Short mmCIF file of C-alpha atoms in Angstrom, two decimals:
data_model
loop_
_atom_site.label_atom_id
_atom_site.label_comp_id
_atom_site.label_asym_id
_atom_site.label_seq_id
_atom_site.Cartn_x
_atom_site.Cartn_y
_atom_site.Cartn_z
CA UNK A 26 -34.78 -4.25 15.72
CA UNK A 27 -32.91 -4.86 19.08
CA UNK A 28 -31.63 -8.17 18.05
CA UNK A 29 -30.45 -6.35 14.41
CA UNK A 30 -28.14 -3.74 16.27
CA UNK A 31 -26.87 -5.88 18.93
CA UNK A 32 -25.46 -7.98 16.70
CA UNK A 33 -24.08 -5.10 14.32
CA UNK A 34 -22.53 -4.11 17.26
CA UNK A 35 -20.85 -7.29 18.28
CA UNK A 36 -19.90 -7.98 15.06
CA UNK A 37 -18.38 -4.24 14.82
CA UNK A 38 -16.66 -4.77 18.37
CA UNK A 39 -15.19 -8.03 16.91
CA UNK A 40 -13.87 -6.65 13.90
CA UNK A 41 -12.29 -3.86 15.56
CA UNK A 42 -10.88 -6.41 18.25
CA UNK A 43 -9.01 -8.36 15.42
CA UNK A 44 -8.04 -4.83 13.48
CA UNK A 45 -4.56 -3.48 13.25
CA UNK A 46 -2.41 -0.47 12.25
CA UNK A 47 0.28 -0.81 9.77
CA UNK A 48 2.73 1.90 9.38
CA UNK A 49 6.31 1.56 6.86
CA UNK A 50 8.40 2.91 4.54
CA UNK A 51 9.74 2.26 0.64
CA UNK A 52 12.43 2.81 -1.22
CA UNK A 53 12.28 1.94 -5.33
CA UNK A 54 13.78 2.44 -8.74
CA UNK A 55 11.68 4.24 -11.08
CA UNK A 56 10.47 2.00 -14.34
CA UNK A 57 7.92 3.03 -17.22
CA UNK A 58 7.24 6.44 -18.42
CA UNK A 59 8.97 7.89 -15.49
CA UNK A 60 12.80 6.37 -15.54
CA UNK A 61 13.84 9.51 -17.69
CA UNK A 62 12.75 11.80 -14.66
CA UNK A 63 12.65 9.85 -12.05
CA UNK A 64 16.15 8.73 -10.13
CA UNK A 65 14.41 7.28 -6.75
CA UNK A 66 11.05 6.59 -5.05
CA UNK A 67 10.32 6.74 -1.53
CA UNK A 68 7.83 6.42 0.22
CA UNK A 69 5.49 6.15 3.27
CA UNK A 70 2.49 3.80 3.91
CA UNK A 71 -0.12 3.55 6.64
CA UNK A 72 -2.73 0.84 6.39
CA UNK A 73 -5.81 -0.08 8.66
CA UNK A 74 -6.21 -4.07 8.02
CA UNK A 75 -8.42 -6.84 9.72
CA UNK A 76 -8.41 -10.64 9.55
CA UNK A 77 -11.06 -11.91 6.86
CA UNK A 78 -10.36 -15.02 7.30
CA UNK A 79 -8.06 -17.80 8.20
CA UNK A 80 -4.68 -15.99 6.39
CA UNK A 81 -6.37 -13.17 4.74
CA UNK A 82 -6.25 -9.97 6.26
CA UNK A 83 -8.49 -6.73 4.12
CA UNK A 84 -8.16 -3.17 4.75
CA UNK A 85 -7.34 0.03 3.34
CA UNK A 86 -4.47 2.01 2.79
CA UNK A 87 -2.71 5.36 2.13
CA UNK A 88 0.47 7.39 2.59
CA UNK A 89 2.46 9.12 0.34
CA UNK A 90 5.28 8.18 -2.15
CA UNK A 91 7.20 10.71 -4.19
CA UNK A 92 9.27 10.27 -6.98
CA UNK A 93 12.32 12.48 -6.83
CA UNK A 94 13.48 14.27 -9.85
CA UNK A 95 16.54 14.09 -11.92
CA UNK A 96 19.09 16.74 -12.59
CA UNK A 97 17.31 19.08 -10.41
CA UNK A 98 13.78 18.26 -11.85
CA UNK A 99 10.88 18.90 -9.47
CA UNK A 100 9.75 15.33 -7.48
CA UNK A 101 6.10 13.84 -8.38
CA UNK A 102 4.35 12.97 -5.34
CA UNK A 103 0.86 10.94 -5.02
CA UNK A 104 -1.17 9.83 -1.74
CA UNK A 105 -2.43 6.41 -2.44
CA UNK A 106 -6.44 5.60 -1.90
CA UNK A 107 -6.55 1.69 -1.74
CA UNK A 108 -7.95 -1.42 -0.88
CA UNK A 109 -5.63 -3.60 0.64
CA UNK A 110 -5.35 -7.35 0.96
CA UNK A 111 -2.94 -10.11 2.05
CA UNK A 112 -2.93 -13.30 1.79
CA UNK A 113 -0.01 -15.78 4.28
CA UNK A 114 0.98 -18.53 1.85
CA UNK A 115 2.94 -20.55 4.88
CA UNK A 116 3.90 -19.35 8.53
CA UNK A 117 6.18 -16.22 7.09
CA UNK A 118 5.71 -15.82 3.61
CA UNK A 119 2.79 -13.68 2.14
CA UNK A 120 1.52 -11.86 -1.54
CA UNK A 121 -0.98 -8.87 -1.20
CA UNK A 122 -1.58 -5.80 -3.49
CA UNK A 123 -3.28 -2.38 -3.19
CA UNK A 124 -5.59 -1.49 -5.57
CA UNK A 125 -7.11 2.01 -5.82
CA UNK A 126 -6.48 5.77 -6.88
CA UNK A 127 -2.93 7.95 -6.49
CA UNK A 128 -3.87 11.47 -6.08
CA UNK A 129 -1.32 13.74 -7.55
CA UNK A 130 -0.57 16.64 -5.22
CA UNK A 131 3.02 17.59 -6.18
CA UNK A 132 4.15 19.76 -8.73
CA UNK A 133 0.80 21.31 -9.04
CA UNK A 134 -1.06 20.23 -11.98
CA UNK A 135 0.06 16.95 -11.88
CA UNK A 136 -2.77 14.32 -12.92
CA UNK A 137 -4.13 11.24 -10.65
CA UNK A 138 -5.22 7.63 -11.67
CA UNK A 139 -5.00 4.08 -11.11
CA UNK A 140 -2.96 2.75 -8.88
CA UNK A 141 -1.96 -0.98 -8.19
CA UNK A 142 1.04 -2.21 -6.63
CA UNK A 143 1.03 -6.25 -6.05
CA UNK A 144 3.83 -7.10 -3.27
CA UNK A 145 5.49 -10.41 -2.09
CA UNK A 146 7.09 -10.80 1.41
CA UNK A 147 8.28 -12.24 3.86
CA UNK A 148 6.98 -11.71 7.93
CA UNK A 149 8.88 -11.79 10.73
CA UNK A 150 6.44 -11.32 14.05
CA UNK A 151 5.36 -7.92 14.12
CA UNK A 152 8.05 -6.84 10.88
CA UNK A 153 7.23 -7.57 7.40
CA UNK A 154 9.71 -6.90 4.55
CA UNK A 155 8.39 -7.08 0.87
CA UNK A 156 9.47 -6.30 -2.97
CA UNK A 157 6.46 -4.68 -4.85
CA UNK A 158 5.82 -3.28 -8.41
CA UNK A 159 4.23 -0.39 -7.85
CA UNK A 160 2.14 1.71 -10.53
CA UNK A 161 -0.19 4.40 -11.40
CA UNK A 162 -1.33 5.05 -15.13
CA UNK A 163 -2.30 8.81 -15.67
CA UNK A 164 -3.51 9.74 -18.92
CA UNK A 165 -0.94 8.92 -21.48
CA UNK A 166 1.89 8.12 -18.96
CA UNK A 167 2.88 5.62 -16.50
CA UNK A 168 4.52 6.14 -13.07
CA UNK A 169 5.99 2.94 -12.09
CA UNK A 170 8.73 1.49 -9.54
CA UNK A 171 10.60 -1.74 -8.15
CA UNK A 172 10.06 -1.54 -4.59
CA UNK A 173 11.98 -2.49 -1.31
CA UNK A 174 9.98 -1.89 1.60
CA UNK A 175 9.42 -2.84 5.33
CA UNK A 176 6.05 -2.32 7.42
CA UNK A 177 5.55 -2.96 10.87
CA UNK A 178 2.24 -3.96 12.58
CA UNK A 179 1.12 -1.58 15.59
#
């Protein structure tokens, strides 16, 4: 039993060695369902990754991304649930994607539901910048955007 959590430990200790803190933003053009109501998303993110393996790095992820209405139209907001993953294709170029749940929390009422946003970018040191498709099917609608956005490892 000593030799089980002595290793669970080391392995713990090594995971959280290797672990990092993400934090960014977004900024994106509303597409789907949501173009008619939608003239802008933005966004922040805030992941918790470590290294898998050689050029994979798994984690989860969260923040919150609002899209602001038209015309004086209330703004949707969500917070993101996800799994993340990346994979580094050479030294500075990279595809990932979140997969999980958006919560909606603004206006009230609003539903929740899938979320998935694949992304492709390109890192720079401790500064990654990366276009994404970003979307979250709710029941009978889809929230979708074309996303610009920049993270930076902590």
């Amino acid at each position: 039993m000593k030799k089980i959590i002595l290793t669970t430990a080391a392995l713990f200790a090594i995971s959280i060695a290797s672990a990092q803190f993400r934090v960014g933003a977004h900024v994106g053009i509303p597409t789907g369902d949501i173009k008619d109501f939608s003239s802008v998303n933005l966004g922040a993110d805030v992941a918790y990754t470590w290294s898998a393996a050689e050029g994979l790095d798994v984690g989860i992820a969260t923040g919150y991304t609002s899209y602001l209405g038209k015309d004086g139209g209330d703004a949707i907001g969500f917070i993101p649930v996800a799994a993340t993953a990346q994979i580094t294709l050479t030294n500075n170029w990279f595809i990932g994607a979140d997969l999980g749940y958006g919560i909606g929390v603004n206006p009230d009422g609003v539903d929740s539901g899938f979320m998935y946003q694949p992304k492709l970018g390109y890192q720079i040191e401790k500064t990654g910048i990366y276009v994404a498709y970003k979307g979250i099917a709710l029941d009978g609608f889809n929230v979708s955007s074309v996303n610009l956005g920049v993270s930076f490892k902590l």
